[in-house]
Amino acid sequence: MNRGYFSRTGLVIGLAFLYLPILSMVVFSFNNSRLVTVWDVAHSPTLKWYVALLSNQPILRAAWLSIRVAASAATGAVVLGTLVGIVLARFGPFRGRTLLSAMTTAPLVMPEVITGLSLLLLFVALEQLIGWPRGRGMLTIILAHITFTMSYVAVVVQSRLAGFDESLEEAAMDLGARPVTVFFRITLPLIVPAIVSGWLLAFTISWDDVVVSQFVAGPASTTLPMVIFSKVRLGVSPDVNALATLMVLIVALGIVISSLWMHAMSKRRERESQLAIAANQ
Amino acid sequence: MQALGKHAGRRFVVAVPYLWLIMLFLIPFIIVFKISFSETRMAMPPYAPLIEWRDGAIVGIKLYFSNYSFLFTDRLYASAYLYSIKVAAVSTLWCLLIGYPMAYAIARSTAAWKNLLLMLIILPFWTSFLLRVYAWIGLLKSNGVINNVLLWLGVIHEPLTLMQTDFAVYVGIVYSYLPFMILPLYANLEKHDTTLLEAAADLGARPWRAFLRVTLPLSMPGILAGCLLVFIPAVGEYVIPSLLGRTDQLMIGRVLSDEFFANRDWPVASAVAILILGLLVVPIMLFQRVQKGELEARP
């Protein structure tokens, strides 16, 4: 099949395109030369950029702020996004549904400069009107990040729920379970994987955001991407390569662990359902 | 869960995210719209109020259209606007050309490969977008990896200028947004009934003809979703052109940001935002329809 070869070659080239830049970043993080891309044979590989990175106070402070922002934003986004996902997947038609669904999908594609500008103008107007939020800083970054990451959670939860029909929930209701019980005993366990991946997704997007943060951050709150962005605008710098390598390493580890966990979970479910079938016979 | 509808709890579940989104998504746009008609002032906040109040009554409403007329008369804005559309369109096309064969190959591979390949597509997305764009500086600059390799191979004798070109921006956007093109395409291609292709082959269609007449038309919703997911954010892209792009030709997202931060002209920045939204409103609505069809089609 000609077409099979064609698309497979495309796939291999495409994957190389996706991974070679990351690989080059990793390789050059061990390079001794300040020029980054000129390999210093005599003194490489070296760990000196990692040492420099881990003693760079502004970067560490910014990273700690980013972790706190991303964790708070992801948690807020999971709560609100899960509600939206359930409402859109399970509540049937209601007045205002179209608006809710529009306000959920639009942030997925909205250019970041517009989101950032509009949220900043909101915070400024609010401060003028009611005196809150006083100034801008971590709180305003978190509020902004919740707003544009909750859509991702909503989409993940909604598509997970769309994969299950409502018969389980209806059966529980028929057996007399109250809606709250149905939610905690049936719906929530079904969407736990979606909630976990939604949280991770929201965390990653928040952790990575530079544009919206730049608009809504105050002078005292600089997130890690803001530090990186102002550094790399001036050109390449070897400690950023080291930072990138550490982040790739953490992500890769996280992915391996979570896929092993998912695998174990699905194995367990399989075994349980087989046991249940055996018990019924 | 229709019975839940009678419950007061349902109202609450709808109201909480609804109010949040109205407060932090909808109202901000109204404020941007309002400020785009304000006069710039040297104050904090640096714009004049539209509505003049005196003793609890409105005594006058002042709308300044000059922010917009300024944008339409100054050539800088029009060229940034058109350039952004061009960059977004070209990048979207490249994403489609590269992404389609990849999505196709994944959709037609065995189940075990499918999961692995999908993971490989999604994995870069989990690593920092900013750092992945940064990686291209190291590759593209005049003493960067690409030039060094080409010089070493003897293909070129002088370093090519790759950074701060249109090419660099295309590469950056295609690289960053490629997963957004592949995933909806894959989701669509995976659902196709392969017996249709067999039928076409039985009727004597060559593989390419079967592809053009059967697969391609069926994958239109996936193509549309992928293109919109790339095109819309690419128009307002700020980080990629700032790091890799030309300095003599700005994209509109950069113009907005410069007006806001460097010139502290909030009304003009707001007017730029409104013009970008005006351009994107149709694509965004189209995207919502595609997305709705995708999420609400039950298996």
XYZ file of C-alpha atoms in Angstrom:
580
model
C 0.000 0.000 0.000
C 1.516 3.249 -1.203
C -0.526 5.383 1.083
C 0.499 3.413 4.141
C 4.171 4.091 3.451
C 3.533 7.719 2.705
C 1.689 8.425 5.945
C 4.085 6.330 8.022
C 7.090 8.207 6.664
C 5.233 11.407 7.466
C 4.652 10.180 10.997
C 8.322 9.381 11.578
C 9.460 12.733 10.188
C 6.777 14.524 12.199
C 7.831 12.842 15.432
C 11.464 13.710 14.731
C 10.352 17.312 14.206
C 8.570 17.248 17.571
C 11.417 15.681 19.538
C 14.721 16.853 18.032
C 14.470 20.408 19.417
C 13.774 19.062 22.902
C 16.653 16.617 22.554
C 19.039 19.354 21.461
C 18.052 21.402 24.489
C 18.830 18.461 26.762
C 22.193 17.769 25.097
C 23.357 21.375 25.268
C 22.426 21.684 28.927
C 25.568 19.605 29.598
C 27.744 21.834 27.432
C 30.459 23.824 29.160
C 30.496 26.694 26.664
C 28.476 29.826 27.334
C 27.674 29.928 23.618
C 25.192 27.087 24.210
C 25.197 25.665 20.693
C 28.948 25.405 20.219
C 30.035 22.184 21.862
C 33.064 22.631 24.107
C 34.732 19.250 23.677
C 37.422 19.739 26.307
C 35.187 20.539 29.277
C 31.878 18.862 28.477
C 29.755 17.200 29.679
C 29.400 19.287 32.785
C 26.749 19.849 35.405
C 27.755 23.423 36.090
C 24.570 24.961 34.662
C 22.495 22.781 36.959
C 24.543 23.992 39.911
C 24.131 27.586 38.717
C 20.400 27.055 38.309
C 19.882 25.623 41.764
C 21.700 28.528 43.384
C 19.846 31.167 41.352
C 17.571 32.741 43.973
C 15.234 34.714 41.637
C 14.553 31.579 39.570
C 13.903 29.445 42.629
C 11.603 32.075 44.127
C 9.715 32.384 40.853
C 9.432 28.598 40.562
C 7.992 28.363 44.073
C 5.447 31.087 43.268
C 4.542 29.289 40.027
C 4.012 26.000 41.829
C 1.684 27.609 44.361
C -0.198 29.505 41.651
C -0.555 26.432 39.430
C -1.703 24.170 42.276
C -4.304 26.675 43.491
C -5.498 27.489 39.991
C -5.743 23.817 39.026
C -7.738 23.020 42.160
C -10.143 25.898 41.568
C -10.414 25.007 37.894
C -11.199 21.377 38.719
C -14.071 22.356 41.029
C -15.651 24.818 38.577
C -14.771 22.881 35.421
C -16.225 19.630 36.778
C -19.483 21.430 37.586
C -19.622 22.815 34.040
C -18.792 19.423 32.530
C -21.573 17.718 34.507
C -24.088 20.454 33.739
C -23.361 20.312 29.997
C -23.289 16.514 29.808
C -26.149 15.612 32.148
C -28.554 18.445 32.780
C -30.296 18.375 29.414
C -31.608 21.583 27.899
C -32.138 24.601 30.159
C -32.331 28.323 29.687
C -28.859 29.795 29.279
C -27.244 26.522 28.257
C -25.992 27.951 24.968
C -24.330 30.868 26.741
C -22.665 28.555 29.257
C -21.369 26.299 26.526
C -20.132 29.325 24.547
C -18.348 30.761 27.585
C -16.715 27.378 28.117
C -15.417 26.753 24.606
C -14.350 30.306 23.732
C -11.458 30.448 26.252
C -9.958 27.339 24.609
C -9.055 29.330 21.517
C -9.090 32.923 22.755
C -5.747 34.649 22.040
C -3.945 35.083 25.351
C -3.294 38.805 24.915
C -7.044 39.412 24.839
C -7.731 37.254 27.892
C -4.917 38.981 29.765
C -5.954 42.502 28.833
C -9.634 41.938 29.608
C -8.953 40.360 33.011
C -6.557 43.120 33.997
C -9.114 45.760 33.055
C -11.683 43.884 35.148
C -9.398 43.809 38.192
C -8.622 47.498 37.826
C -12.314 48.372 37.480
C -13.199 46.214 40.480
C -10.534 47.840 42.598
C -11.935 51.249 41.698
C -15.496 50.192 42.421
C -15.285 48.035 45.533
C -11.644 48.251 46.551
C -11.012 44.578 45.872
C -8.703 42.962 44.770
C -6.308 45.468 46.338
C -3.438 45.736 43.892
C -2.332 42.836 41.759
C -0.303 39.793 42.646
C -0.641 36.103 43.310
C -4.393 36.313 43.915
C -5.170 37.988 40.605
C -2.929 35.531 38.734
C -4.760 32.601 40.344
C -8.202 34.055 39.540
C -7.152 34.621 35.923
C -5.678 31.143 35.583
C -8.765 29.470 37.050
C -10.888 31.273 34.485
C -9.034 30.116 31.408
C -8.062 26.618 32.603
C -11.504 25.571 33.850
C -12.628 25.217 30.234
C -10.085 22.456 29.665
C -11.317 20.587 32.739
C -14.927 21.045 31.598
C -14.168 19.598 28.159
C -12.321 16.584 29.606
C -15.093 15.848 32.134
C -17.854 16.402 29.598
C -16.338 14.046 27.049
C -15.746 11.415 29.751
C -19.414 11.623 30.788
C -20.548 11.535 27.153
C -18.885 8.125 26.959
C -21.217 6.698 29.632
C -24.962 6.622 29.267
C -27.133 7.782 32.118
C -28.554 4.353 32.928
C -26.265 3.865 35.932
C -27.374 7.127 37.475
C -31.005 6.449 36.595
C -30.821 2.979 38.162
C -29.473 4.469 41.386
C -32.280 7.040 41.400
C -34.855 4.302 40.790
C -33.452 2.482 43.803
C -34.165 5.585 45.825
C -30.763 7.257 46.020
C -30.843 11.016 46.524
C -29.140 13.163 43.876
C -26.266 14.000 46.202
C -25.718 10.286 46.882
C -25.906 9.515 43.180
C -23.281 12.139 42.523
C -20.836 10.875 45.138
C -21.436 7.145 44.605
C -21.896 6.948 40.824
C -20.999 10.069 38.865
C -17.874 11.095 40.760
C -16.164 7.655 40.638
C -16.890 7.532 36.892
C -15.181 10.842 36.237
C -12.226 10.518 38.623
C -9.782 9.806 35.758
C -11.089 12.880 33.933
C -10.743 14.980 37.076
C -7.167 13.800 37.618
C -6.131 14.507 34.044
C -8.071 17.774 34.126
C -6.150 18.877 37.222
C -2.818 17.969 35.638
C -3.778 19.752 32.427
C -4.850 22.883 34.305
C -1.671 22.762 36.393
C 0.494 22.483 33.277
C -1.249 25.325 31.461
C -1.065 27.595 34.487
C 2.556 26.646 35.192
C 3.396 27.503 31.594
C 1.472 30.718 31.134
C 3.451 33.860 30.469
C 1.132 36.210 28.579
C -1.887 36.345 30.881
C 0.384 36.443 33.949
C 2.282 39.402 32.541
C -0.941 41.383 32.349
C -2.401 40.507 35.735
C 0.756 40.149 37.844
C 1.840 42.866 40.186
C 5.406 44.164 40.432
C 6.228 41.826 43.320
C 4.883 38.634 41.801
C 7.008 37.211 39.014
C 6.214 33.684 37.917
C 8.793 31.305 36.479
C 7.661 31.687 32.835
C 7.906 35.464 33.215
C 11.512 35.123 34.400
C 12.353 32.696 31.578
C 10.689 34.898 28.996
C 12.591 38.009 29.988
C 15.831 35.968 30.065
C 15.432 34.323 26.655
C 14.307 37.539 24.968
C 17.924 38.563 25.366
C 19.120 35.340 23.718
C 19.906 31.762 24.667
C 21.254 31.073 28.090
C 22.665 27.736 29.244
C 20.919 27.601 32.622
C 17.568 27.793 30.828
C 18.617 24.625 28.989
C 19.273 22.982 32.343
C 15.882 24.115 33.590
C 14.193 22.771 30.462
C 15.916 19.428 30.898
C 14.740 19.147 34.495
C 11.191 19.931 33.424
C 11.251 17.387 30.609
C 12.584 14.819 33.078
C 9.800 15.524 35.598
C 7.115 15.363 32.915
C 8.488 12.133 31.471
C 8.599 10.546 34.926
C 5.075 11.739 35.644
C 3.773 10.288 32.387
C 5.454 6.928 32.966
C 4.134 6.693 36.533
C 0.605 7.721 35.584
C 0.429 5.323 32.650
C 1.644 2.465 34.862
C -1.016 3.448 37.410
C -3.738 3.583 34.724
C -2.614 0.202 33.461
C -2.803 -1.286 36.969
C -6.244 0.255 37.490
C -7.659 -1.180 34.281
C -6.150 -4.602 35.105
C -7.814 -4.493 38.522
C -11.158 -3.487 37.058
C -10.927 -6.338 34.552
C -10.201 -8.833 37.320
C -13.036 -7.514 39.468
C -15.551 -7.717 36.659
C -14.434 -11.267 35.887
C -14.856 -12.161 39.558
C -18.299 -10.586 39.547
C -19.322 -12.593 36.490
C -17.945 -15.773 38.045
C -19.830 -15.103 41.277
C -23.089 -14.664 39.398
C -22.860 -17.953 37.589
C -30.394 12.756 36.033
C -33.397 14.689 34.811
C -35.021 14.256 38.231
C -32.239 16.319 39.685
C -33.815 19.189 37.802
C -36.553 19.602 40.337
C -33.979 19.875 43.035
C -32.735 23.182 44.364
C -29.245 21.700 44.259
C -29.345 21.798 40.499
C -29.787 25.552 40.459
C -26.763 25.909 42.687
C -24.621 23.595 40.546
C -25.462 25.638 37.449
C -25.206 29.013 39.161
C -21.691 28.759 40.622
C -19.698 28.283 37.386
C -22.191 30.454 35.505
C -21.644 33.438 37.764
C -17.890 32.895 37.686
C -17.792 32.921 33.902
C -20.077 35.936 33.616
C -17.954 37.815 36.122
C -14.509 36.861 34.810
C -15.138 36.120 31.155
C -18.118 38.078 29.864
C -17.939 41.304 31.876
C -14.221 41.814 31.115
C -15.060 41.962 27.407
C -17.716 44.561 28.067
C -15.120 46.585 29.983
C -12.628 46.252 27.099
C -15.341 47.410 24.714
C -16.187 50.352 26.953
C -12.581 51.447 27.427
C -11.940 51.257 23.695
C -14.202 54.317 23.434
C -12.490 56.226 26.226
C -10.052 59.067 26.035
C -6.494 58.380 27.134
C -5.436 60.224 30.273
C -2.254 60.598 32.217
C -3.665 59.087 35.382
C -4.283 55.767 37.039
C -6.230 54.148 35.499
C -5.090 55.947 32.338
C -8.472 56.512 30.721
C -11.359 58.913 31.141
C -14.765 57.721 32.281
C -17.355 57.435 29.511
C -20.287 58.410 31.622
C -20.284 61.581 33.635
C -22.228 61.395 36.866
C -23.337 64.341 38.911
C -25.592 64.022 41.953
C -26.562 60.494 40.998
C -27.682 61.405 37.506
C -26.011 60.905 34.173
C -25.105 64.278 32.780
C -23.279 63.162 29.688
C -21.835 60.262 27.778
C -18.646 60.815 25.861
C -17.694 58.307 23.205
C -14.287 58.716 21.643
C -14.068 57.048 18.277
C -10.607 58.439 17.733
C -8.948 55.247 19.063
C -10.449 53.391 16.142
C -9.922 56.066 13.526
C -6.312 56.206 14.702
C -5.979 52.451 14.087
C -7.455 52.770 10.630
C -5.261 55.677 9.546
C -1.896 54.545 10.906
C -0.357 52.086 8.473
C 1.449 50.189 11.247
C -1.778 48.720 12.592
C -3.252 47.662 9.270
C -0.029 45.958 8.246
C 0.296 44.166 11.618
C -3.299 43.047 11.303
C -2.909 41.674 7.771
C 0.475 40.154 8.568
C -1.044 38.272 11.533
C -3.779 36.844 9.335
C -1.192 35.759 6.766
C 1.096 34.152 9.357
C -1.811 32.339 11.027
C -3.189 31.115 7.695
C 0.156 29.864 6.361
C 1.007 28.154 9.655
C -2.414 26.507 9.783
C -1.928 25.168 6.271
C 1.493 23.728 7.174
C 0.071 22.181 10.340
C -2.591 20.506 8.236
C -0.121 19.250 5.619
C 2.189 17.800 8.283
C -0.494 16.740 10.731
C -2.857 14.944 8.375
C -0.498 12.099 7.338
C 0.549 11.724 10.980
C -3.028 11.496 12.234
C -3.840 9.111 9.400
C -0.929 6.808 10.197
C -1.860 6.734 13.899
C -5.524 6.059 13.172
C -4.616 3.113 10.937
C -2.080 1.485 13.276
C -2.713 -1.338 15.731
C -4.212 -0.647 19.159
C -0.938 -0.983 21.063
C 0.907 1.354 18.684
C -1.990 3.779 18.739
C -1.665 4.421 22.467
C 2.085 4.802 22.296
C 1.977 7.146 19.304
C -0.790 9.268 20.798
C 1.263 9.581 23.953
C 4.243 10.708 21.882
C 2.090 13.380 20.233
C 0.698 14.641 23.538
C 3.957 14.448 25.508
C 5.555 17.655 24.142
C 2.349 19.441 25.036
C 2.995 18.671 28.707
C 6.446 20.200 28.602
C 6.662 23.952 28.682
C 5.470 25.728 25.544
C 7.796 28.614 26.281
C 10.818 26.321 26.547
C 9.931 24.493 23.358
C 9.867 27.807 21.487
C 13.143 28.695 23.182
C 14.657 25.449 21.866
C 14.225 26.802 18.342
C 16.422 29.816 19.091
C 19.267 27.395 19.716
C 18.521 25.594 16.459
C 17.916 28.580 14.192
C 20.414 31.263 15.221
C 23.383 31.986 12.992
C 25.789 29.859 15.053
C 22.979 27.458 15.940
C 22.644 23.739 15.419
C 21.087 23.828 11.942
C 23.699 26.215 10.528
C 26.540 24.302 12.177
C 25.373 21.005 10.709
C 24.876 22.460 7.229
C 28.297 24.140 7.340
C 29.926 20.933 8.517
C 28.240 18.977 5.724
C 29.469 21.562 3.237
C 25.966 22.305 1.982
C 26.437 25.988 2.732
C 29.544 28.086 3.191
C 28.058 30.942 5.133
C 25.478 30.732 7.896
C 21.909 31.256 6.743
C 19.787 33.907 8.400
C 16.999 31.847 9.903
C 16.166 33.782 13.055
C 13.891 36.822 12.957
C 12.321 35.749 9.688
C 8.823 34.736 8.642
C 10.166 31.211 8.332
C 11.150 31.125 12.014
C 7.671 32.243 13.064
C 6.038 29.577 10.877
C 8.310 26.915 12.327
C 7.574 28.086 15.876
C 3.809 28.113 15.391
C 3.669 24.821 13.497
C 5.868 23.214 16.118
C 3.811 24.463 19.063
C 0.363 23.892 17.598
C 0.886 20.624 15.710
C -0.683 18.451 18.465
C -3.813 20.644 18.324
C -4.115 19.764 14.642
C -3.343 16.061 14.998
C -5.679 15.230 17.886
C -9.023 16.309 16.369
C -7.964 14.824 13.018
C -7.112 11.549 14.706
C -10.411 11.542 16.640
C -12.224 11.894 13.316
C -10.140 9.490 11.208
C -10.297 6.818 13.870
C -14.085 6.618 13.589
C -14.080 5.971 9.835
C -15.534 2.740 8.566
C -12.714 1.052 6.603
C -15.211 -1.085 4.709
C -16.040 2.043 2.706
C -12.474 2.088 1.401
C -12.668 -1.634 0.619
C -15.882 -1.013 -1.260
C -14.196 1.756 -3.229
C -11.277 -0.573 -4.003
C -13.666 -3.346 -5.075
C -15.284 -0.909 -7.450
C -11.860 -0.287 -8.959
C -10.786 2.955 -7.282
C -7.037 3.397 -6.881
C -5.937 4.109 -3.274
C -5.345 7.815 -3.933
C -8.696 8.179 -5.616
C -10.434 6.363 -2.764
C -8.674 8.689 -0.342
C -9.748 11.813 -2.212
C -13.317 10.661 -2.751
C -14.025 8.862 0.547
C -11.599 9.600 3.391
C -10.968 13.284 2.732
C -14.638 14.347 2.542
C -15.458 12.285 5.636
C -12.655 13.917 7.596
C -13.822 17.484 6.914
C -15.160 18.045 10.475
C -11.760 16.986 11.872
C -9.921 19.242 9.427
C -12.158 22.160 10.364
C -11.732 21.602 14.107
C -7.957 21.268 13.807
C -7.592 24.332 11.571
C -9.675 26.488 13.903
C -7.758 25.294 16.956
C -4.553 26.445 15.268
C -5.709 29.525 13.374
C -7.617 31.384 16.102
C -4.921 31.481 18.797
C -2.177 31.909 16.169
C -3.658 35.241 15.005
C -3.082 36.729 18.445
C 0.170 34.873 19.117
C 2.602 36.921 21.157
C 5.391 34.730 22.551
C 6.495 33.032 19.315
C 6.898 36.162 17.161
C 8.546 37.978 20.081
C 11.194 35.286 20.417
C 11.686 34.145 16.819
C 10.067 36.749 14.604
C 10.964 39.824 12.616
C 11.600 43.096 14.366
C 10.519 45.228 11.401
C 7.082 43.639 11.104
C 5.060 43.056 14.259
C 2.095 40.778 14.729
C -1.094 42.259 16.138
C -0.744 40.538 19.535
C 2.592 42.256 19.999
C 1.091 45.586 18.955
C -1.632 45.215 21.577
C 0.910 44.382 24.235
C 3.223 47.257 23.244
C 0.354 49.748 23.312
C -0.544 48.524 26.739
C 2.834 48.121 28.424
C 5.210 50.423 26.536
C 2.857 53.254 25.567
C 0.454 52.814 28.485
C -2.349 53.585 26.070
C -5.104 51.387 27.460
C -7.888 52.705 25.196
C -5.922 52.000 22.005
C -4.894 48.568 23.312
C -8.585 47.881 23.998
C -9.530 49.012 20.518
C -6.905 46.655 19.061
C -8.374 43.829 21.158
C -11.862 44.608 19.865
C -10.618 44.550 16.255
C -8.907 41.174 16.802
C -12.121 39.838 18.322
C -14.084 41.211 15.385
C -11.889 39.201 13.058
C -12.119 36.053 15.182
C -15.765 36.077 16.149
C -16.890 34.035 13.138
C -14.100 31.408 13.470
C -14.804 31.147 17.220
C -18.510 30.564 16.634
C -17.673 28.004 13.986
C -15.333 26.283 16.437
C -18.090 26.183 19.046
C -20.440 24.454 16.632
C -17.819 21.875 15.694
C -16.905 21.331 19.336
C -20.548 20.974 20.325
C -21.123 18.354 17.648
C -18.015 16.519 18.813
C -18.904 16.477 22.517
C -22.591 15.848 22.265
C -22.601 13.030 19.742
C -23.171 10.017 21.945
C -21.596 6.751 20.817
